[in-house]
């Protein structure tokens, strides 16, 4: 069974926590140590960011991380090499998160094959058109048992959400707002209505809520309305200002308790 599906099957009522970091930031060789620290500390799932020069869905924190990673010489090929080196150590589901352009340059078939070879269970490609997913990417990804995770936002219609739910597997990434990534202090009533609307649809796939989770209030709100929460910008900031991933995780857990 794919590791993503297995995680949700085994979780029961336990709420999950997934973290994002950009490979190559703050250092080119830090990927393995960051993953090891996350696994030791009980993180359920990890999104490894593929740096890109024009990350349109990301706020300043992740844009800056991508810039640093590119300057550090990080490439998709290098990421795969680093992940393959720790394939036998890391049991958490790993996803690659990145934009379509570098993946197309690498090649869709080669990308999915490399994911399977390096223990990557899925990918999130924010700018992948759903038509291209259905016609080009999904058939290849299915062959390699790689889950392509699609995003929904408060502006996504019920009809489209149901269509995504019908044609994807793993989980649905619920973006908390239509804005770019970045920490928020709380989720307002409009976002809460969106969470309740999707909750009431009886979807087949579990949902994870991301974008804006940075403290206890936003974490609890996300976990109350989905299978778990995804934290990106907050952890990336802490990783940049800390001496290693363990210190960054200490600071993150402290922030999430307040």
PDB file of C-alpha atoms in Angstrom, residues 68-252:
ATOM      1  CA  UNK A  68      18.677  30.486  -1.158  1.00  0.00           C
ATOM      2  CA  UNK A  69      18.311  26.856  -2.242  1.00  0.00           C
ATOM      3  CA  UNK A  70      18.950  27.705  -5.892  1.00  0.00           C
ATOM      4  CA  UNK A  71      22.016  29.718  -4.893  1.00  0.00           C
ATOM      5  CA  UNK A  72      23.168  26.676  -2.926  1.00  0.00           C
ATOM      6  CA  UNK A  73      23.017  24.639  -6.121  1.00  0.00           C
ATOM      7  CA  UNK A  74      19.904  22.610  -5.335  1.00  0.00           C
ATOM      8  CA  UNK A  75      18.282  20.875  -8.288  1.00  0.00           C
ATOM      9  CA  UNK A  76      15.627  18.211  -8.675  1.00  0.00           C
ATOM     10  CA  UNK A  77      18.268  15.631  -9.575  1.00  0.00           C
ATOM     11  CA  UNK A  78      20.221  16.501  -6.449  1.00  0.00           C
ATOM     12  CA  UNK A  79      17.087  16.204  -4.316  1.00  0.00           C
ATOM     13  CA  UNK A  80      16.443  12.714  -5.641  1.00  0.00           C
ATOM     14  CA  UNK A  81      20.024  11.764  -4.870  1.00  0.00           C
ATOM     15  CA  UNK A  82      19.694  12.974  -1.283  1.00  0.00           C
ATOM     16  CA  UNK A  83      16.371  11.196  -0.788  1.00  0.00           C
ATOM     17  CA  UNK A  84      17.660   7.944  -2.243  1.00  0.00           C
ATOM     18  CA  UNK A  85      20.541   8.000   0.239  1.00  0.00           C
ATOM     19  CA  UNK A  86      18.098   7.926   3.186  1.00  0.00           C
ATOM     20  CA  UNK A  87      15.394   5.779   1.602  1.00  0.00           C
ATOM     21  CA  UNK A  88      15.951   2.906   4.021  1.00  0.00           C
ATOM     22  CA  UNK A  89      16.030   5.185   7.089  1.00  0.00           C
ATOM     23  CA  UNK A  90      12.967   7.344   6.559  1.00  0.00           C
ATOM     24  CA  UNK A  91       9.637   5.606   7.053  1.00  0.00           C
ATOM     25  CA  UNK A  92       7.407   8.716   7.023  1.00  0.00           C
ATOM     26  CA  UNK A  93       5.498   9.372   3.794  1.00  0.00           C
ATOM     27  CA  UNK A  94       7.459  11.885   1.730  1.00  0.00           C
ATOM     28  CA  UNK A  95       5.990  14.140  -0.925  1.00  0.00           C
ATOM     29  CA  UNK A  96       7.754  16.441  -3.314  1.00  0.00           C
ATOM     30  CA  UNK A  97       6.125  19.851  -3.621  1.00  0.00           C
ATOM     31  CA  UNK A  98       7.063  22.013  -6.537  1.00  0.00           C
ATOM     32  CA  UNK A  99       6.003  23.775  -9.689  1.00  0.00           C
ATOM     33  CA  UNK A 100       5.399  22.168 -13.034  1.00  0.00           C
ATOM     34  CA  UNK A 101       8.245  23.723 -15.010  1.00  0.00           C
ATOM     35  CA  UNK A 102      11.186  21.915 -13.316  1.00  0.00           C
ATOM     36  CA  UNK A 103       9.224  18.656 -13.366  1.00  0.00           C
ATOM     37  CA  UNK A 104       8.505  18.973 -17.092  1.00  0.00           C
ATOM     38  CA  UNK A 105      12.172  19.712 -17.736  1.00  0.00           C
ATOM     39  CA  UNK A 106      13.082  16.606 -15.760  1.00  0.00           C
ATOM     40  CA  UNK A 107      10.398  14.589 -17.596  1.00  0.00           C
ATOM     41  CA  UNK A 108       7.107  13.268 -16.181  1.00  0.00           C
ATOM     42  CA  UNK A 109       7.976   9.596 -16.650  1.00  0.00           C
ATOM     43  CA  UNK A 110      11.464  10.078 -15.241  1.00  0.00           C
ATOM     44  CA  UNK A 111      10.050  12.102 -12.332  1.00  0.00           C
ATOM     45  CA  UNK A 112       7.562   9.408 -11.324  1.00  0.00           C
ATOM     46  CA  UNK A 113      10.175   6.683 -11.775  1.00  0.00           C
ATOM     47  CA  UNK A 114      12.635   8.608  -9.590  1.00  0.00           C
ATOM     48  CA  UNK A 115       9.949   9.113  -6.934  1.00  0.00           C
ATOM     49  CA  UNK A 116       9.327   5.375  -6.791  1.00  0.00           C
ATOM     50  CA  UNK A 117      13.061   4.643  -6.744  1.00  0.00           C
ATOM     51  CA  UNK A 118      13.740   7.127  -3.910  1.00  0.00           C
ATOM     52  CA  UNK A 119      10.798   6.292  -1.647  1.00  0.00           C
ATOM     53  CA  UNK A 120       8.697   9.350  -2.478  1.00  0.00           C
ATOM     54  CA  UNK A 121       5.013   8.508  -2.066  1.00  0.00           C
ATOM     55  CA  UNK A 122       3.448  11.537  -3.701  1.00  0.00           C
ATOM     56  CA  UNK A 123       3.773  14.972  -5.253  1.00  0.00           C
ATOM     57  CA  UNK A 124       2.007  18.311  -4.981  1.00  0.00           C
ATOM     58  CA  UNK A 125       2.213  20.482  -8.094  1.00  0.00           C
ATOM     59  CA  UNK A 126       0.211  23.674  -7.429  1.00  0.00           C
ATOM     60  CA  UNK A 127       0.197  24.937 -11.028  1.00  0.00           C
ATOM     61  CA  UNK A 128      -0.644  21.596 -12.676  1.00  0.00           C
ATOM     62  CA  UNK A 129      -3.884  22.085 -14.671  1.00  0.00           C
ATOM     63  CA  UNK A 130      -6.417  19.403 -13.817  1.00  0.00           C
ATOM     64  CA  UNK A 131      -6.901  18.538 -17.493  1.00  0.00           C
ATOM     65  CA  UNK A 132      -3.160  17.889 -17.864  1.00  0.00           C
ATOM     66  CA  UNK A 133      -3.211  15.876 -14.639  1.00  0.00           C
ATOM     67  CA  UNK A 134      -5.985  13.635 -15.939  1.00  0.00           C
ATOM     68  CA  UNK A 135      -4.637  13.194 -19.471  1.00  0.00           C
ATOM     69  CA  UNK A 136      -0.864  13.180 -19.016  1.00  0.00           C
ATOM     70  CA  UNK A 137       0.320  12.933 -15.415  1.00  0.00           C
ATOM     71  CA  UNK A 138      -2.146  10.627 -13.676  1.00  0.00           C
ATOM     72  CA  UNK A 139      -1.677   7.605 -15.984  1.00  0.00           C
ATOM     73  CA  UNK A 140       2.097   7.727 -15.460  1.00  0.00           C
ATOM     74  CA  UNK A 141       1.899   8.411 -11.726  1.00  0.00           C
ATOM     75  CA  UNK A 142      -0.551   5.547 -11.239  1.00  0.00           C
ATOM     76  CA  UNK A 143       1.879   3.169 -12.927  1.00  0.00           C
ATOM     77  CA  UNK A 144       4.537   4.054 -10.353  1.00  0.00           C
ATOM     78  CA  UNK A 145       2.092   4.197  -7.395  1.00  0.00           C
ATOM     79  CA  UNK A 146       2.808   7.900  -6.873  1.00  0.00           C
ATOM     80  CA  UNK A 147      -0.057   9.981  -5.484  1.00  0.00           C
ATOM     81  CA  UNK A 148      -0.590  13.377  -7.124  1.00  0.00           C
ATOM     82  CA  UNK A 149      -2.247  15.558  -4.493  1.00  0.00           C
ATOM     83  CA  UNK A 150      -4.563  18.314  -5.693  1.00  0.00           C
ATOM     84  CA  UNK A 151      -5.350  21.568  -3.915  1.00  0.00           C
ATOM     85  CA  UNK A 152      -8.692  23.211  -3.237  1.00  0.00           C
ATOM     86  CA  UNK A 153      -9.356  26.745  -1.968  1.00  0.00           C
ATOM     87  CA  UNK A 154     -12.372  28.616  -0.555  1.00  0.00           C
ATOM     88  CA  UNK A 155     -13.173  29.635  -4.147  1.00  0.00           C
ATOM     89  CA  UNK A 156     -13.292  26.041  -5.449  1.00  0.00           C
ATOM     90  CA  UNK A 157     -16.856  25.059  -6.333  1.00  0.00           C
ATOM     91  CA  UNK A 158     -18.544  22.027  -4.788  1.00  0.00           C
ATOM     92  CA  UNK A 159     -18.766  20.478  -8.256  1.00  0.00           C
ATOM     93  CA  UNK A 160     -15.028  20.777  -8.824  1.00  0.00           C
ATOM     94  CA  UNK A 161     -14.218  19.548  -5.311  1.00  0.00           C
ATOM     95  CA  UNK A 162     -16.287  16.419  -5.950  1.00  0.00           C
ATOM     96  CA  UNK A 163     -14.577  15.928  -9.317  1.00  0.00           C
ATOM     97  CA  UNK A 164     -11.146  16.208  -7.677  1.00  0.00           C
ATOM     98  CA  UNK A 165     -12.235  13.811  -4.936  1.00  0.00           C
ATOM     99  CA  UNK A 166     -13.410  11.282  -7.516  1.00  0.00           C
ATOM    100  CA  UNK A 167     -10.212  11.342  -9.574  1.00  0.00           C
ATOM    101  CA  UNK A 168      -7.483  11.565  -6.926  1.00  0.00           C
ATOM    102  CA  UNK A 169      -6.177   9.306  -4.192  1.00  0.00           C
ATOM    103  CA  UNK A 170      -4.274   9.914  -0.952  1.00  0.00           C
ATOM    104  CA  UNK A 171      -5.648  13.151   0.450  1.00  0.00           C
ATOM    105  CA  UNK A 172      -6.929  16.558  -0.640  1.00  0.00           C
ATOM    106  CA  UNK A 173      -4.865  19.611   0.275  1.00  0.00           C
ATOM    107  CA  UNK A 174      -7.265  22.246   1.615  1.00  0.00           C
ATOM    108  CA  UNK A 175      -5.644  25.649   1.190  1.00  0.00           C
ATOM    109  CA  UNK A 176      -6.996  27.796   4.020  1.00  0.00           C
ATOM    110  CA  UNK A 177      -7.282  30.892   1.837  1.00  0.00           C
ATOM    111  CA  UNK A 178      -6.835  32.036  -1.732  1.00  0.00           C
ATOM    112  CA  UNK A 179      -3.799  34.096  -0.695  1.00  0.00           C
ATOM    113  CA  UNK A 180      -0.175  32.991  -0.868  1.00  0.00           C
ATOM    114  CA  UNK A 181       1.492  30.926   1.850  1.00  0.00           C
ATOM    115  CA  UNK A 182       2.407  32.577   5.142  1.00  0.00           C
ATOM    116  CA  UNK A 183       1.704  32.432   8.859  1.00  0.00           C
ATOM    117  CA  UNK A 184      -1.617  33.710  10.202  1.00  0.00           C
ATOM    118  CA  UNK A 185      -2.721  34.426  13.766  1.00  0.00           C
ATOM    119  CA  UNK A 186      -6.215  32.955  13.372  1.00  0.00           C
ATOM    120  CA  UNK A 187      -8.761  31.696  10.864  1.00  0.00           C
ATOM    121  CA  UNK A 188     -11.711  34.070  10.515  1.00  0.00           C
ATOM    122  CA  UNK A 189     -15.377  33.099  10.221  1.00  0.00           C
ATOM    123  CA  UNK A 190     -15.233  33.054   6.418  1.00  0.00           C
ATOM    124  CA  UNK A 191     -12.497  30.399   6.516  1.00  0.00           C
ATOM    125  CA  UNK A 192     -14.402  28.465   9.188  1.00  0.00           C
ATOM    126  CA  UNK A 193     -17.463  28.428   6.907  1.00  0.00           C
ATOM    127  CA  UNK A 194     -15.297  27.023   4.126  1.00  0.00           C
ATOM    128  CA  UNK A 195     -13.970  24.294   6.436  1.00  0.00           C
ATOM    129  CA  UNK A 196     -17.537  23.383   7.493  1.00  0.00           C
ATOM    130  CA  UNK A 197     -18.772  23.396   3.893  1.00  0.00           C
ATOM    131  CA  UNK A 198     -16.139  20.912   2.770  1.00  0.00           C
ATOM    132  CA  UNK A 199     -16.602  18.810   5.923  1.00  0.00           C
ATOM    133  CA  UNK A 200     -20.273  18.462   5.101  1.00  0.00           C
ATOM    134  CA  UNK A 201     -19.678  17.114   1.600  1.00  0.00           C
ATOM    135  CA  UNK A 202     -18.905  13.552   2.678  1.00  0.00           C
ATOM    136  CA  UNK A 203     -15.810  13.273   0.500  1.00  0.00           C
ATOM    137  CA  UNK A 204     -14.028   9.984  -0.087  1.00  0.00           C
ATOM    138  CA  UNK A 205     -10.514  11.344   0.473  1.00  0.00           C
ATOM    139  CA  UNK A 206      -9.250  12.678   3.811  1.00  0.00           C
ATOM    140  CA  UNK A 207      -8.282  16.354   3.894  1.00  0.00           C
ATOM    141  CA  UNK A 208      -5.251  18.186   5.270  1.00  0.00           C
ATOM    142  CA  UNK A 209      -5.422  21.945   5.880  1.00  0.00           C
ATOM    143  CA  UNK A 210      -2.415  24.106   5.061  1.00  0.00           C
ATOM    144  CA  UNK A 211      -1.359  27.754   4.554  1.00  0.00           C
ATOM    145  CA  UNK A 212      -1.266  30.000   7.600  1.00  0.00           C
ATOM    146  CA  UNK A 213      -0.860  27.542  10.476  1.00  0.00           C
ATOM    147  CA  UNK A 214       1.593  28.955  12.995  1.00  0.00           C
ATOM    148  CA  UNK A 215       0.169  28.755  16.528  1.00  0.00           C
ATOM    149  CA  UNK A 216      -2.124  26.714  18.768  1.00  0.00           C
ATOM    150  CA  UNK A 217      -5.296  28.460  17.589  1.00  0.00           C
ATOM    151  CA  UNK A 218      -4.746  27.851  13.871  1.00  0.00           C
ATOM    152  CA  UNK A 219      -3.450  24.321  14.503  1.00  0.00           C
ATOM    153  CA  UNK A 220      -6.484  23.330  16.566  1.00  0.00           C
ATOM    154  CA  UNK A 221      -8.856  24.864  14.035  1.00  0.00           C
ATOM    155  CA  UNK A 222      -7.232  22.940  11.188  1.00  0.00           C
ATOM    156  CA  UNK A 223      -7.183  19.664  13.107  1.00  0.00           C
ATOM    157  CA  UNK A 224     -10.814  20.103  14.150  1.00  0.00           C
ATOM    158  CA  UNK A 225     -11.896  20.448  10.536  1.00  0.00           C
ATOM    159  CA  UNK A 226      -9.677  17.922   8.745  1.00  0.00           C
ATOM    160  CA  UNK A 227      -7.487  14.866   9.223  1.00  0.00           C
ATOM    161  CA  UNK A 228      -4.604  17.127  10.149  1.00  0.00           C
ATOM    162  CA  UNK A 229      -2.555  20.225   9.471  1.00  0.00           C
ATOM    163  CA  UNK A 230       0.321  21.164   7.175  1.00  0.00           C
ATOM    164  CA  UNK A 231       2.848  23.748   8.371  1.00  0.00           C
ATOM    165  CA  UNK A 232       5.218  25.373   5.903  1.00  0.00           C
ATOM    166  CA  UNK A 233       6.240  29.013   6.296  1.00  0.00           C
ATOM    167  CA  UNK A 234       6.463  28.916  10.086  1.00  0.00           C
ATOM    168  CA  UNK A 235       8.818  25.929  10.060  1.00  0.00           C
ATOM    169  CA  UNK A 236      10.892  27.314   7.175  1.00  0.00           C
ATOM    170  CA  UNK A 237      11.404  30.549   9.141  1.00  0.00           C
ATOM    171  CA  UNK A 238      12.427  28.650  12.264  1.00  0.00           C
ATOM    172  CA  UNK A 239      14.784  26.401  10.306  1.00  0.00           C
ATOM    173  CA  UNK A 240      16.524  29.450   8.867  1.00  0.00           C
ATOM    174  CA  UNK A 241      17.052  31.065  12.273  1.00  0.00           C
ATOM    175  CA  UNK A 242      18.026  27.916  14.201  1.00  0.00           C
ATOM    176  CA  UNK A 243      21.130  25.787  14.572  1.00  0.00           C
ATOM    177  CA  UNK A 244      19.692  22.685  12.981  1.00  0.00           C
ATOM    178  CA  UNK A 245      16.317  21.005  12.582  1.00  0.00           C
ATOM    179  CA  UNK A 246      16.023  19.798  16.186  1.00  0.00           C
ATOM    180  CA  UNK A 247      16.220  23.352  17.502  1.00  0.00           C
ATOM    181  CA  UNK A 248      13.717  24.496  14.868  1.00  0.00           C
ATOM    182  CA  UNK A 249      11.319  21.718  15.878  1.00  0.00           C
ATOM    183  CA  UNK A 250      11.679  22.689  19.562  1.00  0.00           C
ATOM    184  CA  UNK A 251      10.695  26.239  18.658  1.00  0.00           C
ATOM    185  CA  UNK A 252       7.829  25.047  16.466  1.00  0.00           C
TER     186      UNK A 252
END
